[in-house]
PDB file of C-alpha atoms in Angstrom:
ATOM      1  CA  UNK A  93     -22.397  47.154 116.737  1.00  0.00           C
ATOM      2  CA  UNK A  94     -22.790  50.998 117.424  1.00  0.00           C
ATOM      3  CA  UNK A  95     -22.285  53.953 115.008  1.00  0.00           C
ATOM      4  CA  UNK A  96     -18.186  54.048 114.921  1.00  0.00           C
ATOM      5  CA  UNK A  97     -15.994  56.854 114.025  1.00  0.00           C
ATOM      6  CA  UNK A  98     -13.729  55.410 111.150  1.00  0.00           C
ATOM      7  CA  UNK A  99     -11.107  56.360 108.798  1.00  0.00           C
ATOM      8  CA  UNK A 100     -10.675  54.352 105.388  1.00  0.00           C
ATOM      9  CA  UNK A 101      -7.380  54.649 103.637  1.00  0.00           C
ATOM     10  CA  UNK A 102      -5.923  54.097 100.073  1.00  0.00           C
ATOM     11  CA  UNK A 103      -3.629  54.037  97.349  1.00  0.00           C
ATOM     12  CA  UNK A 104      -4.691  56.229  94.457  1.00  0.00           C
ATOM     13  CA  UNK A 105      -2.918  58.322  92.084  1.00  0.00           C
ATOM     14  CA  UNK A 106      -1.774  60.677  94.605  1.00  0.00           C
ATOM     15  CA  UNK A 107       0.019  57.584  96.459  1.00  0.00           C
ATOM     16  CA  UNK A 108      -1.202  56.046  99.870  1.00  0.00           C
ATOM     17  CA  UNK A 109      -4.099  58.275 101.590  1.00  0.00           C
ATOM     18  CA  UNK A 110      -6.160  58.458 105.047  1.00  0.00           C
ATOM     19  CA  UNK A 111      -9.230  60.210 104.758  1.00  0.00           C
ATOM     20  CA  UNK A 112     -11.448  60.220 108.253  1.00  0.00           C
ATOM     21  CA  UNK A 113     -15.052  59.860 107.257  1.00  0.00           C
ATOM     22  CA  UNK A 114     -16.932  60.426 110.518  1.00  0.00           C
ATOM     23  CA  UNK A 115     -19.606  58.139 112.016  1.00  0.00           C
ATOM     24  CA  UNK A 116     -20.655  55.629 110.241  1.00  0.00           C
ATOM     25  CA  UNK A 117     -22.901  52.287 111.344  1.00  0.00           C
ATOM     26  CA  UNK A 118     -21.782  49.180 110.711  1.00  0.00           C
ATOM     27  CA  UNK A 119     -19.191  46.507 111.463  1.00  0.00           C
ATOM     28  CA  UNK A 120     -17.243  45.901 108.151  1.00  0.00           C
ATOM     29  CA  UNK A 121     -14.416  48.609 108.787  1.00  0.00           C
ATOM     30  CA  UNK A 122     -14.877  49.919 105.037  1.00  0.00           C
ATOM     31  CA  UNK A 123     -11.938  47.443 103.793  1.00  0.00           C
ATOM     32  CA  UNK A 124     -13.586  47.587 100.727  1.00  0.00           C
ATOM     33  CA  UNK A 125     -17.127  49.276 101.120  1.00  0.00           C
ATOM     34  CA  UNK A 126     -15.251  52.411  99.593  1.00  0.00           C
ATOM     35  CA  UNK A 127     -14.439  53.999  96.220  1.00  0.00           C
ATOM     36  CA  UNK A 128     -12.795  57.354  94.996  1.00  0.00           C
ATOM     37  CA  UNK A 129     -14.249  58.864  91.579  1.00  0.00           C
ATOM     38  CA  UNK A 130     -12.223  58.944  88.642  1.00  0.00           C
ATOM     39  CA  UNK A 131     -10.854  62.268  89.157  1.00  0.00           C
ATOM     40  CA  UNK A 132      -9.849  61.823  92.906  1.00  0.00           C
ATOM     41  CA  UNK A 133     -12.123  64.482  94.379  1.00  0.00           C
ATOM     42  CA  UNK A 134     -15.357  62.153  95.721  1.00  0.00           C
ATOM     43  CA  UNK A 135     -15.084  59.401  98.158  1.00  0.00           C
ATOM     44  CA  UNK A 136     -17.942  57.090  97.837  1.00  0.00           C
ATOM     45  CA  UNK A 137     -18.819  55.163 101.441  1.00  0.00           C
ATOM     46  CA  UNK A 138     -21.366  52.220 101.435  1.00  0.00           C
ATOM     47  CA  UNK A 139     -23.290  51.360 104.740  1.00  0.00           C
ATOM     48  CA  UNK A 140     -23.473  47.904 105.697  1.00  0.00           C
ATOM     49  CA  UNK A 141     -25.728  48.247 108.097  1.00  0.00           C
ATOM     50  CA  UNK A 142     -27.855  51.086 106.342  1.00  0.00           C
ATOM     51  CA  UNK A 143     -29.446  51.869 102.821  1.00  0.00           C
ATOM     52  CA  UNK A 144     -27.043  54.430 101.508  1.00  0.00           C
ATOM     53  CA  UNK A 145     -24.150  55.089  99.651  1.00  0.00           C
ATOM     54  CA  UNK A 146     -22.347  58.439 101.170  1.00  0.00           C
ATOM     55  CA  UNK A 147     -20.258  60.847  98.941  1.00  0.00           C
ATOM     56  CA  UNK A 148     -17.408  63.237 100.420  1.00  0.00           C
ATOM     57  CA  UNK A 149     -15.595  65.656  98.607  1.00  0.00           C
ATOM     58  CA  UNK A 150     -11.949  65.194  98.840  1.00  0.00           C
ATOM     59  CA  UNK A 151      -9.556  68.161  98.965  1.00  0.00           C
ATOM     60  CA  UNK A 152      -6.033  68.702  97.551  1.00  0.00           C
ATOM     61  CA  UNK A 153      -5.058  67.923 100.858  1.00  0.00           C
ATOM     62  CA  UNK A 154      -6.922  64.546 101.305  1.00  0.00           C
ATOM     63  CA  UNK A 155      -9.525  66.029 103.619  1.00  0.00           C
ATOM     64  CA  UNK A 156     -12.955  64.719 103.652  1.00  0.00           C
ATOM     65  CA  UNK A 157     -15.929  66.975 103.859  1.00  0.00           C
ATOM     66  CA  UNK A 158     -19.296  67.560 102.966  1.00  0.00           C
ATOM     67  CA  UNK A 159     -20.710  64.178 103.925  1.00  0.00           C
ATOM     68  CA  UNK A 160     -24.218  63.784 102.116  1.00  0.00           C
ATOM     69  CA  UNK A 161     -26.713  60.933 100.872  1.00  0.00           C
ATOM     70  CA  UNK A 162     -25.369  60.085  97.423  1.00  0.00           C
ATOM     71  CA  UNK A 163     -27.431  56.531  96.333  1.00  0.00           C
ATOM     72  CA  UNK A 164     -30.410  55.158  97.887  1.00  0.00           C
ATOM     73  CA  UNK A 165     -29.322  51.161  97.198  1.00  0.00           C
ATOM     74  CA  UNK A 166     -33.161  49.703  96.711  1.00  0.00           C
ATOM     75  CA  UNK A 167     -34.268  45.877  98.001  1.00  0.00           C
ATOM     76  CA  UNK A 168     -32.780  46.057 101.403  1.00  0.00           C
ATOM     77  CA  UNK A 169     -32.812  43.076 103.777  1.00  0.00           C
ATOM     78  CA  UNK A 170     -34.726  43.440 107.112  1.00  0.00           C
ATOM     79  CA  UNK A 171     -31.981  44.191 109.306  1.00  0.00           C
ATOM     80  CA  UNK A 172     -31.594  44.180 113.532  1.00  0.00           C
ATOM     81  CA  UNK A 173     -31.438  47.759 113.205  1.00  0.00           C
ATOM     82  CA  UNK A 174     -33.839  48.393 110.054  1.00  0.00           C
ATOM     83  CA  UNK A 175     -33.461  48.259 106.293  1.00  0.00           C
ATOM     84  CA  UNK A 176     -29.841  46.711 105.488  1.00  0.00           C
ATOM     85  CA  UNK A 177     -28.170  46.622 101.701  1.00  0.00           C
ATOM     86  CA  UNK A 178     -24.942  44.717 102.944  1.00  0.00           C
ATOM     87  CA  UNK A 179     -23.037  46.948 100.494  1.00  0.00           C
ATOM     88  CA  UNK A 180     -19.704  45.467 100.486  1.00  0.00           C
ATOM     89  CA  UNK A 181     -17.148  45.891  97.188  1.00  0.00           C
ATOM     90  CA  UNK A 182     -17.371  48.603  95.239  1.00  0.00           C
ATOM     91  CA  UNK A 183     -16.067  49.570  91.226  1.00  0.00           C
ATOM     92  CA  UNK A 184     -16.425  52.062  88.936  1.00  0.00           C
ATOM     93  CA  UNK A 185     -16.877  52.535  85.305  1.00  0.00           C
ATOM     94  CA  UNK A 186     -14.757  54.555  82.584  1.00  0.00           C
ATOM     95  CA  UNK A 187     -17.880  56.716  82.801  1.00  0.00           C
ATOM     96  CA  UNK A 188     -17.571  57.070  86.220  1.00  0.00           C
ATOM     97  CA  UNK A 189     -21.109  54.636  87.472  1.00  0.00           C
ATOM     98  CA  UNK A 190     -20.548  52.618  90.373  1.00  0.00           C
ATOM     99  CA  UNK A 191     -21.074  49.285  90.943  1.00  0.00           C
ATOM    100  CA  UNK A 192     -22.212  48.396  94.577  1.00  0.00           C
ATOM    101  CA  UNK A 193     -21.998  44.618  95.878  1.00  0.00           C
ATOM    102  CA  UNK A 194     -25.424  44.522  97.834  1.00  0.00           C
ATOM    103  CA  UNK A 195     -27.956  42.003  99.109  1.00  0.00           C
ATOM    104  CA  UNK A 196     -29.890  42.501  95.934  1.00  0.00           C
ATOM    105  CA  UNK A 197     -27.151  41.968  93.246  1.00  0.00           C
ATOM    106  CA  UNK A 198     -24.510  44.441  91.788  1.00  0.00           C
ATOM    107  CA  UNK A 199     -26.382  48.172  91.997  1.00  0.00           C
ATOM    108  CA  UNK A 200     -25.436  50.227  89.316  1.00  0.00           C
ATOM    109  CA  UNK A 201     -25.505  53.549  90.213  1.00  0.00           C
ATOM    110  CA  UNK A 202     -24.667  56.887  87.994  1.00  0.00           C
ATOM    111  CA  UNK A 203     -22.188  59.692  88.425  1.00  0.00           C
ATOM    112  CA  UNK A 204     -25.346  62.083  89.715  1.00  0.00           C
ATOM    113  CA  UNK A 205     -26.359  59.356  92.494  1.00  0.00           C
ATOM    114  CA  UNK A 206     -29.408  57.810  90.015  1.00  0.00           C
ATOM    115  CA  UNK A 207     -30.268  54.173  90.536  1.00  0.00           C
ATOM    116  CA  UNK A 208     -29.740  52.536  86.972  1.00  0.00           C
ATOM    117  CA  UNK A 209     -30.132  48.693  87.638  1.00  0.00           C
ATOM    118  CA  UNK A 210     -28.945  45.730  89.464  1.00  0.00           C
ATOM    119  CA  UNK A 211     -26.945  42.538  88.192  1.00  0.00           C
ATOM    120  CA  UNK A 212     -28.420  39.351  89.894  1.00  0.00           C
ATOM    121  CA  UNK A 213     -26.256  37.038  91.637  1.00  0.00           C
ATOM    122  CA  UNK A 214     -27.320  33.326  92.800  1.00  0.00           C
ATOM    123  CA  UNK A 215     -25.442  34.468  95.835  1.00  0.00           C
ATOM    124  CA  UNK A 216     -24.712  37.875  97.237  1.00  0.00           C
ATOM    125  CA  UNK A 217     -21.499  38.947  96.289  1.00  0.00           C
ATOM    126  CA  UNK A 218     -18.768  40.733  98.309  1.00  0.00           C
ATOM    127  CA  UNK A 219     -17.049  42.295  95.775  1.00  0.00           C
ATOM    128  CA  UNK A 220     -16.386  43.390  92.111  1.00  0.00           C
ATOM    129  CA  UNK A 221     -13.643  44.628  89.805  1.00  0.00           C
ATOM    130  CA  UNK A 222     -13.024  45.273  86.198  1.00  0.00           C
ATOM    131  CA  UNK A 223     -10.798  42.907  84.257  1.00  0.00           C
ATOM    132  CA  UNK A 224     -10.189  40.762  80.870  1.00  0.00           C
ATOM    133  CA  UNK A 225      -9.527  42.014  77.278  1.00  0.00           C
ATOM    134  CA  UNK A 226     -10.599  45.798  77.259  1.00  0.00           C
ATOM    135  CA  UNK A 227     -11.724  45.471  80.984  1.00  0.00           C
ATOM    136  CA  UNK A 228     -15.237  44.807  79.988  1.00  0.00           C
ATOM    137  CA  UNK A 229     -15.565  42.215  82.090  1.00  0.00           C
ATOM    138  CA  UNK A 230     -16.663  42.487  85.767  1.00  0.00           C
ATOM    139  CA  UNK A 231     -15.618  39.988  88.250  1.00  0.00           C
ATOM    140  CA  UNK A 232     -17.957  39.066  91.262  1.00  0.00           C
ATOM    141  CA  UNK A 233     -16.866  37.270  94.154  1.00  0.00           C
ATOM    142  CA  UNK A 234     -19.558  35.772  96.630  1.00  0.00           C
ATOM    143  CA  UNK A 235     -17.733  34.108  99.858  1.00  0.00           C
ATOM    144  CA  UNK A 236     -16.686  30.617  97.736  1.00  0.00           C
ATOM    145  CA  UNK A 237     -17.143  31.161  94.164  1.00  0.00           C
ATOM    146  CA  UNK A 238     -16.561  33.664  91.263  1.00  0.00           C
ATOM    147  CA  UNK A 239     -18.842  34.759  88.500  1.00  0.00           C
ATOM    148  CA  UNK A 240     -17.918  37.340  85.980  1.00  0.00           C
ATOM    149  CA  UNK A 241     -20.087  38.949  83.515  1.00  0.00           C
ATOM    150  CA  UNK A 242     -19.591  40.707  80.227  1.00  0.00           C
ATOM    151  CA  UNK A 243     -20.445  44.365  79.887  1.00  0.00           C
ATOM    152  CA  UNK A 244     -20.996  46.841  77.362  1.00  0.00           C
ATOM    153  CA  UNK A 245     -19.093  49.431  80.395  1.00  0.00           C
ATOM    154  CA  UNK A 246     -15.598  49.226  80.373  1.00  0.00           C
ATOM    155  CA  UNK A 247     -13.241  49.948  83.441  1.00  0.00           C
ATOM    156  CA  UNK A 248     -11.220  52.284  84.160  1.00  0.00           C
ATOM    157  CA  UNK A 249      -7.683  52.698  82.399  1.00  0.00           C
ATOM    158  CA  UNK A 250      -5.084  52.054  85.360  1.00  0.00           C
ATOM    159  CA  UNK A 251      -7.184  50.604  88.154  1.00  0.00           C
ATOM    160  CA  UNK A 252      -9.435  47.782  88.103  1.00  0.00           C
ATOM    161  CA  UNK A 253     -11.808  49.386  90.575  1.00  0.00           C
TER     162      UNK A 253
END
């Protein structure tokens, strides 16, 4: 494990993207540990291996810049390396919250980065997506099982993450 130099890439409204995020720690490759906002214009980058969500702005072009702290995620495991969240999936809400699949439970996070709550899990889950009649349900997968939960949020129109 080291701090690796990665790239994450997508399909979003503006068809099948690339955007190089820079050095992050961890071991999970970001195959689903990130999110774009509703509009297209943040990437949202969870650290495995760390305690924080990262935000990028996107540009028109698909360039990634202005890498910052965006989400503290609380109740971290004691990792090799020091605190670890094991933030894994990630969703967001018609409002634009995200939901981060972490040690703890599903965070819950606003559009401004505040910590709003967690969803507990009898298992940690690895990842989450909107679905069912209205898409106010939100499906949680740990390793062998699935639990879903009804929300008052509803997902997105046109994506179910």
């Amino acid at each position: 494990l080291g701090r690796l130099s990665l790239s994450v890439r997508g399909k979003g409204r503006r068809g099948e993207r690339q955007w190089h995020v820079g050095k992050i720690f961890g071991n999970n490759f970001l195959g689903t540990m990130w999110r774009e906002s509703l509009d297209e214009t943040i990437l949202y980058v969870g650290d495995t291996e760390g305690e924080f969500v990262y935000a990028f702005d996107v540009g028109p072009d698909g360039r990634v810049t202005n890498k910052r702290e965006f989400a503290r995620l609380l109740e971290p495991e004691k990792g090799s390396f020091g605190p670890r969240s094991r933030a894994d999936g990630m969703a967001i809400d018609a409002m634009g919250r995200l939901y981060v699949s972490t040690a703890a439970g599903i965070q819950v996070v606003d559009p401004r980065g505040k910590h709003l709550g967690i969803i507990r899990l009898p298992a940690v889950a690895r990842n989450v997506a909107f679905g069912g009649p209205g898409r106010r349900t939100l499906y949680l997968t740990p390793l062998d099982s699935l639990y879903r939960v009804q929300t008052l949020a509803e997902g997105p129109a046109g994506r179910s993450k």
